[in-house]
CSV table of C-alpha atoms and ligand atoms in Angstrom, one decimal:
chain,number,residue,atom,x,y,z
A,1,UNK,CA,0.0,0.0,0.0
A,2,UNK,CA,2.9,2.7,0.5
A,3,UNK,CA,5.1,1.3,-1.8
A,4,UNK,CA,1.9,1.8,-4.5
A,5,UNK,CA,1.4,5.3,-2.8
A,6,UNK,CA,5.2,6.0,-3.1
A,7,UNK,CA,5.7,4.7,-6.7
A,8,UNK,CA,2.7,7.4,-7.8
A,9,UNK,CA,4.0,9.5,-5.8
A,10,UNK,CA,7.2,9.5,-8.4
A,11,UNK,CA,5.3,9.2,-11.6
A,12,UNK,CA,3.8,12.3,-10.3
A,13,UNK,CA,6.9,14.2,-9.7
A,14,UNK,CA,9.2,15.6,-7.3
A,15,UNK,CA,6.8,17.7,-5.1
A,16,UNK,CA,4.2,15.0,-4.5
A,17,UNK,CA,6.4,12.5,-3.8
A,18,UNK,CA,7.8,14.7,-1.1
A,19,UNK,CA,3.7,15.5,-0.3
A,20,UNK,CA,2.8,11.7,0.2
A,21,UNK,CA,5.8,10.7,2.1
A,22,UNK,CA,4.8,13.6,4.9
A,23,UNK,CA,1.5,12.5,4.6
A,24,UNK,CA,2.3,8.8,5.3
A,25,UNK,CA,5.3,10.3,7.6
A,26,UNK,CA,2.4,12.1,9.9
A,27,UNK,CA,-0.1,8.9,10.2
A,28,UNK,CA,2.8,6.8,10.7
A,29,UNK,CA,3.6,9.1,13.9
A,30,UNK,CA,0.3,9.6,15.1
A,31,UNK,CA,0.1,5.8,15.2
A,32,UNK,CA,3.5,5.7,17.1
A,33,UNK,CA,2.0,8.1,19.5
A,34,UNK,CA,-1.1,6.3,20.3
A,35,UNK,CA,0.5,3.4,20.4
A,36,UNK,CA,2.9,4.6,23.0
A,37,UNK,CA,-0.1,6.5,25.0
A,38,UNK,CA,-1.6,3.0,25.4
A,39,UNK,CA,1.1,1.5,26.7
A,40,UNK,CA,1.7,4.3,29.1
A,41,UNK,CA,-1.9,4.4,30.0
A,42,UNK,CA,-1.6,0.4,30.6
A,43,UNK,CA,0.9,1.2,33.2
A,44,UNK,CA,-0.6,4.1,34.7
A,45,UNK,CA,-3.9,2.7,34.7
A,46,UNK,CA,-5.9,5.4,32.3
A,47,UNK,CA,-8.4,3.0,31.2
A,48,UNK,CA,-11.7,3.1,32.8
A,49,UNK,CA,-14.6,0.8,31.8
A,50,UNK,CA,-18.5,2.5,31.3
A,51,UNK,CA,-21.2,0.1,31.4
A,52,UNK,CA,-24.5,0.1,29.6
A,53,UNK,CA,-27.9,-1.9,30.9
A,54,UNK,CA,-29.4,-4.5,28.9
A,55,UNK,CA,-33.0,-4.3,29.7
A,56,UNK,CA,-35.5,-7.1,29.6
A,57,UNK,CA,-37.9,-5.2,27.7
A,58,UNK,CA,-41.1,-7.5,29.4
A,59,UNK,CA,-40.3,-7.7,32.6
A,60,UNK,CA,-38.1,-4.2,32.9
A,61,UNK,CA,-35.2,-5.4,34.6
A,62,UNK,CA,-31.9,-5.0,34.0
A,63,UNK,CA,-30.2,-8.0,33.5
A,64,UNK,CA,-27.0,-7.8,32.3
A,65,UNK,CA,-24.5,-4.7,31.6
A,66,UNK,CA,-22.3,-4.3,28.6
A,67,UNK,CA,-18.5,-3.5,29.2
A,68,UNK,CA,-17.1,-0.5,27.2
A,69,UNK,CA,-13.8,0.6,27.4
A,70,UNK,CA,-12.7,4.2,27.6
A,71,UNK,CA,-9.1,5.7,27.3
A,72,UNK,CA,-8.7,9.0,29.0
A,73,UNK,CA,-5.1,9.9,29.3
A,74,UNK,CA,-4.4,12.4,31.6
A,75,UNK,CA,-2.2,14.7,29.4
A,76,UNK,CA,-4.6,14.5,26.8
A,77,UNK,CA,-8.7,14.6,24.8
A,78,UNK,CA,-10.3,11.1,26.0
A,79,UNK,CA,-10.5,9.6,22.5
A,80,UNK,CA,-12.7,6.6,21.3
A,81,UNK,CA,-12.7,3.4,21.3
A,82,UNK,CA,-13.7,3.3,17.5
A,83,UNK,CA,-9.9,5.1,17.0
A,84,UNK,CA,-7.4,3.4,19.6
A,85,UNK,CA,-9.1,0.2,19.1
A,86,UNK,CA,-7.8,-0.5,15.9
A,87,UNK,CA,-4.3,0.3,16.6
A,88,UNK,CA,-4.2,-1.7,19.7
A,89,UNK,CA,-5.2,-4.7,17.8
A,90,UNK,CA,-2.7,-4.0,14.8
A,91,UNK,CA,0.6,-3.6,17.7
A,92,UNK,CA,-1.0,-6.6,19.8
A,93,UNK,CA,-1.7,-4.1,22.5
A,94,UNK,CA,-5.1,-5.4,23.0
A,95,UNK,CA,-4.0,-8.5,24.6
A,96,UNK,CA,-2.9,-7.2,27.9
A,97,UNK,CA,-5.6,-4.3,27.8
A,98,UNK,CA,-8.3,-6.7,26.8
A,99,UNK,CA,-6.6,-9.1,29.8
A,100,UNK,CA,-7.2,-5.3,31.9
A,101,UNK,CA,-11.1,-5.1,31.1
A,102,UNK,CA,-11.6,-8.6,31.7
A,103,UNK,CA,-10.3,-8.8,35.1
A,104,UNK,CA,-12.0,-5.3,35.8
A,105,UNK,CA,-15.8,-6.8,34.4
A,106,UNK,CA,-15.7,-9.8,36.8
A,107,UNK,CA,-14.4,-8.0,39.8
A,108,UNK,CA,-17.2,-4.9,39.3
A,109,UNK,CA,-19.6,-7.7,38.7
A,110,UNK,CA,-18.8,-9.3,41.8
A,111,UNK,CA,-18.9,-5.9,43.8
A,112,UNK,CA,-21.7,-4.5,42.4
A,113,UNK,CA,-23.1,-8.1,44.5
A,114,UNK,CA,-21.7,-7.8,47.3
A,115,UNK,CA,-23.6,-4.5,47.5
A,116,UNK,CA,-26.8,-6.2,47.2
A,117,UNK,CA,-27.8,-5.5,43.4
A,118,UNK,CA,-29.1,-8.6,41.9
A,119,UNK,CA,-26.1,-10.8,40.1
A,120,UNK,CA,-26.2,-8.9,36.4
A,121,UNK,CA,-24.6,-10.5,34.3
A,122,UNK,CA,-20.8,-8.5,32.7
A,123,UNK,CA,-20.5,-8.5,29.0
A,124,UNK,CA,-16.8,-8.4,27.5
A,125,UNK,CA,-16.0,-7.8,24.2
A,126,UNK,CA,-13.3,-9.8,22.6
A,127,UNK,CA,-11.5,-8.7,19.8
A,128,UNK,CA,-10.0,-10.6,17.4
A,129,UNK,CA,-6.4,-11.0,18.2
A,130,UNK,CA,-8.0,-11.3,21.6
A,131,UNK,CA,-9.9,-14.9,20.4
A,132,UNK,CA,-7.2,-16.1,18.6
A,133,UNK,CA,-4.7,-16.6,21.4
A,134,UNK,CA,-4.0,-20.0,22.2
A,135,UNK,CA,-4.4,-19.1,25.9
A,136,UNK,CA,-7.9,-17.6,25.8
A,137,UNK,CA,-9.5,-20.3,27.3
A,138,UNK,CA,-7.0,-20.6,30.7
A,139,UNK,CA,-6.8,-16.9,30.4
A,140,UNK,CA,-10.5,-16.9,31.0
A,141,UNK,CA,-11.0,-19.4,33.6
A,142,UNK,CA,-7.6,-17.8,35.6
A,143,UNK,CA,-9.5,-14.3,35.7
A,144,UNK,CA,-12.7,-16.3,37.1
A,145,UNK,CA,-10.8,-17.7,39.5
A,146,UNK,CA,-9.1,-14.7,40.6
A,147,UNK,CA,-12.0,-12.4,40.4
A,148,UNK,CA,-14.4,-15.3,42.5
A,149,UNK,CA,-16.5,-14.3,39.3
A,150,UNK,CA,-19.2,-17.5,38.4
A,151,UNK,CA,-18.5,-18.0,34.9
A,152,UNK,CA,-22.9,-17.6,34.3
A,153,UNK,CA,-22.0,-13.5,35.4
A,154,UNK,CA,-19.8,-13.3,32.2
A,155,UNK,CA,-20.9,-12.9,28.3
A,156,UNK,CA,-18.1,-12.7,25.5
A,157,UNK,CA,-19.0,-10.6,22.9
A,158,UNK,CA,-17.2,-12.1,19.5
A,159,UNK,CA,-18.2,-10.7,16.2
A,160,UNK,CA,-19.1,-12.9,13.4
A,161,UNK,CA,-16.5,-12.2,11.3
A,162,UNK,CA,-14.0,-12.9,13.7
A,163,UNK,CA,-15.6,-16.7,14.3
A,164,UNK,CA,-15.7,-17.0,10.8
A,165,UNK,CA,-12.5,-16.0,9.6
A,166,UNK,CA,-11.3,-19.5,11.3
A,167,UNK,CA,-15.2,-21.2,11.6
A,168,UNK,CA,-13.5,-24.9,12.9
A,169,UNK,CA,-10.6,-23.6,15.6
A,170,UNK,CA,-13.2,-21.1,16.3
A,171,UNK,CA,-16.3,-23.9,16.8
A,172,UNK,CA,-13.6,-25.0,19.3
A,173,UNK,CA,-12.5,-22.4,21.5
A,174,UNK,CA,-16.1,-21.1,21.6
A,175,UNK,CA,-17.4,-24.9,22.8
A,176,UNK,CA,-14.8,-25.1,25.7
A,177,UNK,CA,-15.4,-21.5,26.9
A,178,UNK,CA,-19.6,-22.6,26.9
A,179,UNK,CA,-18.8,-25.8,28.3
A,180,UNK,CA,-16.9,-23.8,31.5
A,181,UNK,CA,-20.4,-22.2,31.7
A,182,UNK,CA,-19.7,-18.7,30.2
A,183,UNK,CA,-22.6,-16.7,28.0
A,184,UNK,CA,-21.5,-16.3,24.4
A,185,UNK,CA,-22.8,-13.8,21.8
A,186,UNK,CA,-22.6,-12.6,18.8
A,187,UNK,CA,-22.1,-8.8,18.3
A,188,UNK,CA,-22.9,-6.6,15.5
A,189,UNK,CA,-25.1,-9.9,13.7
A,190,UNK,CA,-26.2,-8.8,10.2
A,191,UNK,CA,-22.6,-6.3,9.7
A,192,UNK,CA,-20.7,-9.3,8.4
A,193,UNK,CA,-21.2,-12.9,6.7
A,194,UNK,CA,-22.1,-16.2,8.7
A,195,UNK,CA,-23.0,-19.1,7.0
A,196,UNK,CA,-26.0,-20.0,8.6
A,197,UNK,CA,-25.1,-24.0,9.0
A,198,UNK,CA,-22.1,-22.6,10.9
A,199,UNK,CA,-24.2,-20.6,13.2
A,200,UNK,CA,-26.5,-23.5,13.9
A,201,UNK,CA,-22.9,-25.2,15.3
A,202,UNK,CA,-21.3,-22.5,17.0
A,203,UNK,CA,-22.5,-23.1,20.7
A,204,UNK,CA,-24.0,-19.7,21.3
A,205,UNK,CA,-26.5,-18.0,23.4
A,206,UNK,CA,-27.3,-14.9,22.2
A,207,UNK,CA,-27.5,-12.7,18.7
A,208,UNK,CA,-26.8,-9.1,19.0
A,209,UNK,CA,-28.6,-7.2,16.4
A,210,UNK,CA,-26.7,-4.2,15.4
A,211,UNK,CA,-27.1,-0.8,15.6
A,212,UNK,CA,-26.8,-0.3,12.0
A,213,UNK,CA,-30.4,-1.7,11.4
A,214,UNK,CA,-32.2,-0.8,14.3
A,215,UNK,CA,-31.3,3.3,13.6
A,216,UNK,CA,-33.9,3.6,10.7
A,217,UNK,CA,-36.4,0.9,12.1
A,218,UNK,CA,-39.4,2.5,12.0
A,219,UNK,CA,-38.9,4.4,9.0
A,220,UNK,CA,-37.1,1.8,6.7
A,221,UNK,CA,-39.1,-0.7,5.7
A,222,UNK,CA,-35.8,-2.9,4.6
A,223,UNK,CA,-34.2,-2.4,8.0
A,224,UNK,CA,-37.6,-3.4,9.9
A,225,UNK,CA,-37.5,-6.7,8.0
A,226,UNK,CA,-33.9,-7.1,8.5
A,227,UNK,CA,-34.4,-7.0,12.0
A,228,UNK,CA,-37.7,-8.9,12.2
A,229,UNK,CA,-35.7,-11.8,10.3
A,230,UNK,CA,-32.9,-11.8,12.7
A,231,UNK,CA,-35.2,-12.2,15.6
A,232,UNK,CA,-36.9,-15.0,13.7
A,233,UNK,CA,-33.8,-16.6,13.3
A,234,UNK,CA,-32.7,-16.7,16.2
A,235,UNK,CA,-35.5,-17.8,18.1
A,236,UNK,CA,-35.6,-20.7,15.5
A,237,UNK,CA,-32.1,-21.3,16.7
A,238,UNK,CA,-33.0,-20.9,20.5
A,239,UNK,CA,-31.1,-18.1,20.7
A,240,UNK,CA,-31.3,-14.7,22.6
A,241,UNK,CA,-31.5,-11.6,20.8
A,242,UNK,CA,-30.3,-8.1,21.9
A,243,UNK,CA,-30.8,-4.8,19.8
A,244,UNK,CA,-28.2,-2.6,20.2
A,245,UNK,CA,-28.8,1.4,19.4
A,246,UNK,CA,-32.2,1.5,20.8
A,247,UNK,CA,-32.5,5.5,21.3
A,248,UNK,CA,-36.1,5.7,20.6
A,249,UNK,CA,-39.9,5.2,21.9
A,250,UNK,CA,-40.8,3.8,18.3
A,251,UNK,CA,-37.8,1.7,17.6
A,252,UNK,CA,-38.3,-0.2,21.5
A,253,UNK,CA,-42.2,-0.5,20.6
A,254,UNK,CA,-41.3,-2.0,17.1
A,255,UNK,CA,-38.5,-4.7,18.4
A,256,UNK,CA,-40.9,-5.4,21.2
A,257,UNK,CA,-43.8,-6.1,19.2
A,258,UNK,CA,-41.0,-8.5,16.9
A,259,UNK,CA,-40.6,-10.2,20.3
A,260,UNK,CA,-37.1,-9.1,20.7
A,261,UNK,CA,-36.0,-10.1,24.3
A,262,UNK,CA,-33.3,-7.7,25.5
A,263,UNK,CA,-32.9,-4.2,24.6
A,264,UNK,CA,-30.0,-1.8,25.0
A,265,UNK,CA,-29.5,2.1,23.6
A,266,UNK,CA,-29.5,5.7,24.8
A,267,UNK,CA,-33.1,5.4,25.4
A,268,UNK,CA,-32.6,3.7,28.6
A,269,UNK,CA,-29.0,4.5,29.6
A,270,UNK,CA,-26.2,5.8,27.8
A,271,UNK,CA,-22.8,3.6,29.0
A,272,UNK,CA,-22.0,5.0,32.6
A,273,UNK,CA,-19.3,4.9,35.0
A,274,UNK,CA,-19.8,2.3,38.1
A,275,UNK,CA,-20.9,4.8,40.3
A,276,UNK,CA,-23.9,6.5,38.2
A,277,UNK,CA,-24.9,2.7,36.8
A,278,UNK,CA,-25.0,2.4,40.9
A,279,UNK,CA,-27.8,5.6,40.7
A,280,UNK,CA,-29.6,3.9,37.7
A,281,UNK,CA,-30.5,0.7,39.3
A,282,UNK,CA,-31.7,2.0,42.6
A,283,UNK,CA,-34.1,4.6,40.7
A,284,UNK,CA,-35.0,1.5,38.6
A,285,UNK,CA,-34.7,4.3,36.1
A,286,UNK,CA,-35.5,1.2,33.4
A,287,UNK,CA,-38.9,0.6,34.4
A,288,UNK,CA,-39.9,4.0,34.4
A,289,UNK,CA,-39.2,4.3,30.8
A,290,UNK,CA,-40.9,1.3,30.0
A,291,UNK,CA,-43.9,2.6,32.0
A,292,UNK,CA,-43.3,6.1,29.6
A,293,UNK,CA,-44.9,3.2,27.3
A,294,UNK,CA,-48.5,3.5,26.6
A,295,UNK,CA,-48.5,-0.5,26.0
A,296,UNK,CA,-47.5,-1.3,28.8
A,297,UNK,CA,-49.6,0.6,31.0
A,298,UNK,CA,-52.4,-1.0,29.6
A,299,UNK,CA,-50.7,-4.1,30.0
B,301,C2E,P1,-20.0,-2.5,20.3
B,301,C2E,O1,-19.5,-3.6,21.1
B,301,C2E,O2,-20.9,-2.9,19.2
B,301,C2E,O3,-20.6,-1.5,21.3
B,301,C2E,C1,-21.8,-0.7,21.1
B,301,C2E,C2,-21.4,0.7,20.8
B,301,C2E,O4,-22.6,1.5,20.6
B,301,C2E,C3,-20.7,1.4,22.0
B,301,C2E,O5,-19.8,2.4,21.4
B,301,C2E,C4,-21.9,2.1,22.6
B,301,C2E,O6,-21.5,3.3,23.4
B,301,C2E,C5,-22.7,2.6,21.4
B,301,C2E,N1,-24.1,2.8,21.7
B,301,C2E,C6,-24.8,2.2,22.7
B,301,C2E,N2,-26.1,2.6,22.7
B,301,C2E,C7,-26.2,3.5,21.6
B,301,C2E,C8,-27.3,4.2,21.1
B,301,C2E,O7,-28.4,4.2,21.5
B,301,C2E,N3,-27.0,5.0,20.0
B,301,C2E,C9,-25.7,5.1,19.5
B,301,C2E,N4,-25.5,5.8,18.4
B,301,C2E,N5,-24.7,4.3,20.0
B,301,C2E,C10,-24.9,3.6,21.0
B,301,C2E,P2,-18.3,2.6,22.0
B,301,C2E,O8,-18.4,2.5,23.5
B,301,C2E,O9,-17.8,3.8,21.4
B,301,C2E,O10,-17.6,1.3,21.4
B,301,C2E,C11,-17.4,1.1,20.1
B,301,C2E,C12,-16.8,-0.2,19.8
B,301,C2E,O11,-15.5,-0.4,20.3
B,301,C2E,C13,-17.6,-1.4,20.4
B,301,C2E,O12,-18.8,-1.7,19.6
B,301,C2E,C14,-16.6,-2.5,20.4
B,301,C2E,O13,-16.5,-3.1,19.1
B,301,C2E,C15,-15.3,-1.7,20.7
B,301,C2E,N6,-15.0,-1.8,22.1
B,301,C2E,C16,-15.4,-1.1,23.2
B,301,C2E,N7,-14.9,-1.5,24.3
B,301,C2E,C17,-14.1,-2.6,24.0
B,301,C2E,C18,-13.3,-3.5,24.7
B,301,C2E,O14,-13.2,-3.4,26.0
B,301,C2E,N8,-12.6,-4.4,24.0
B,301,C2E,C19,-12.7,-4.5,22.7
B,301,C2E,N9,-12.0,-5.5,22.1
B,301,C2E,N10,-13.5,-3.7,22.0
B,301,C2E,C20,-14.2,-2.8,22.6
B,302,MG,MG1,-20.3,-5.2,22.0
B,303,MG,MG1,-22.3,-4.2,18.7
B,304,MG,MG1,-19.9,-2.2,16.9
């Protein structure tokens, strides 16, 4: 990719080969310098995790919370995940920050119990390079053991490309991990490609519809059936499904009405730190926004 960049860069002349090089010369050391703010950060302990409440949308509890990780660095703009993500899975970086958000999801988990809430279940998002350690699997079952986290309180969220990319080794790791007793899901369903007689296989527990179709629900008649056929399909499958990106009073009375079982967005909760999550579930601020729904007053 540079050398292509480079070699028009010289068909092009003098000037724009000195152009692209401090083009590529600038990404290159913005990329250096994130990389070395996360490894900084690792040691420093910048990260923080936010969590966001998965809502049984018939009953109005919260059952589970989803993990997100969140990089502010004290000489620095917090910056998003969607950005210093990426480069922590290209320099490998992920492994020992992903190890960091594991270990912090069980042990808030745990604590959040000891303070009385009712055992919610943590949801971890693996990435990739994450999944396709050999360890995984001990690395798992170590931070369980440490944390005194029950393997039922944890979900692994793996994306489908990720388990298909390597569908047999993947069939594998994902069958030990569900066989220890940990919740398996599937993030971002309908983004990337699954063979569906793979899916059927892979011992999972829940689909997570993503955000992507449930934006335009109730105006896109394509995205409503896209998400009405996911929630088919995994019901067929005996599988949970979660929409992710529910922000509105239309799109949570359309998924309901689909049947879909949990439901997670802005319109409940935006992804909080420990302390206001803390706020949230003694307010039972959940079932007051389902109550907001005419439905289910008259229900
Ligand atoms: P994801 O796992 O699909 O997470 C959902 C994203 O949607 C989160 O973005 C969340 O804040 C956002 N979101 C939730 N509800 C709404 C809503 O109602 N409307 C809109 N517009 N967005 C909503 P976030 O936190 O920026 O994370 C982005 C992605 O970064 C995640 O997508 C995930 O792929 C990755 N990520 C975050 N934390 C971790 C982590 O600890 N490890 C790994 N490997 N990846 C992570
Ligand atoms: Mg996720
Ligand atoms: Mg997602
Ligand atoms: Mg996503």
């Amino acid at each position: 990719n540079a050398d292509t960049a480079m070699y028009r860069a010289k068909d092009a002349g003098g000037n724009n080969m000195q152009f692209y090089a401090h083009e590529m010369n600038a990404r290159a050391l913005a990329r250096f310098t994130i990389e070395g703010g996360l490894r900084r950060s690792l040691e420093r302990e910048e990260f923080v995790l936010h969590y966001q409440p998965q809502i049984d949308v018939l009953t109005g509890k919260v059952v589970g919370m989803e993990a997100l990780l969140r990089w502010h660095p004290l000489d620095k703009p917090p910056m998003s995940p969607a950005d210093f993500i990426p480069i922590a899975e290209e320099t490998g970086l992920i492994v020992p920050i992903g190890e960091w958000v594991l270990r912090s999801a069980c042990k808030q988990t745990c604590l959040w119990q000891e303070q009385g809430y009712a055992p919610l279940r943590v949801a971890v998002n693996l990435s990739a390079r994450q999944f396709k350690q050999k360890n995984i699997v001990s690395l798992v079952k170590k931070v369980l053991d440490e944390t005194g986290c029950k393997p039922e309180w944890l979900e692994l969220e793996i994306t489908e490309s990720v388990v298909m990319e390597d569908p047999q080794s993947a069939t594998d790791t994902l069958q030990e991990l569900s066989n220890m007793g940990v919740h398996l899901s599937i993030d971002d369903f309908g983004t990337g490609y699954s063979s569906l007689s793979y899916l059927k296989r892979f011992p999972i527990d829940t689909l997570k519809i993503d955000q992507s179709f449930v934006r335009d629900i109730s105006t896109d008649a394509d995205d409503a059936a896209i998400a009405r056929a996911v929630i088919a399909l995994a019901h067929s499958m005996r599988l949970e499904v979660v929409a992710e990106g529910v922000e509105t009073i239309e799109q949570l009375d359309y998924l309901r009405a689909q049947g879909c079982d949990l439901m997670q967005g802005y319109y409940f909760s935006r992804p909080l730190p420990p302390e206001d999550i803390e706020k949230f579930l003694k307010m039972n601020k959940s079932r007051s926004r389902l109550a907001a729904m005419p439905r289910m007053v008259s229900a």
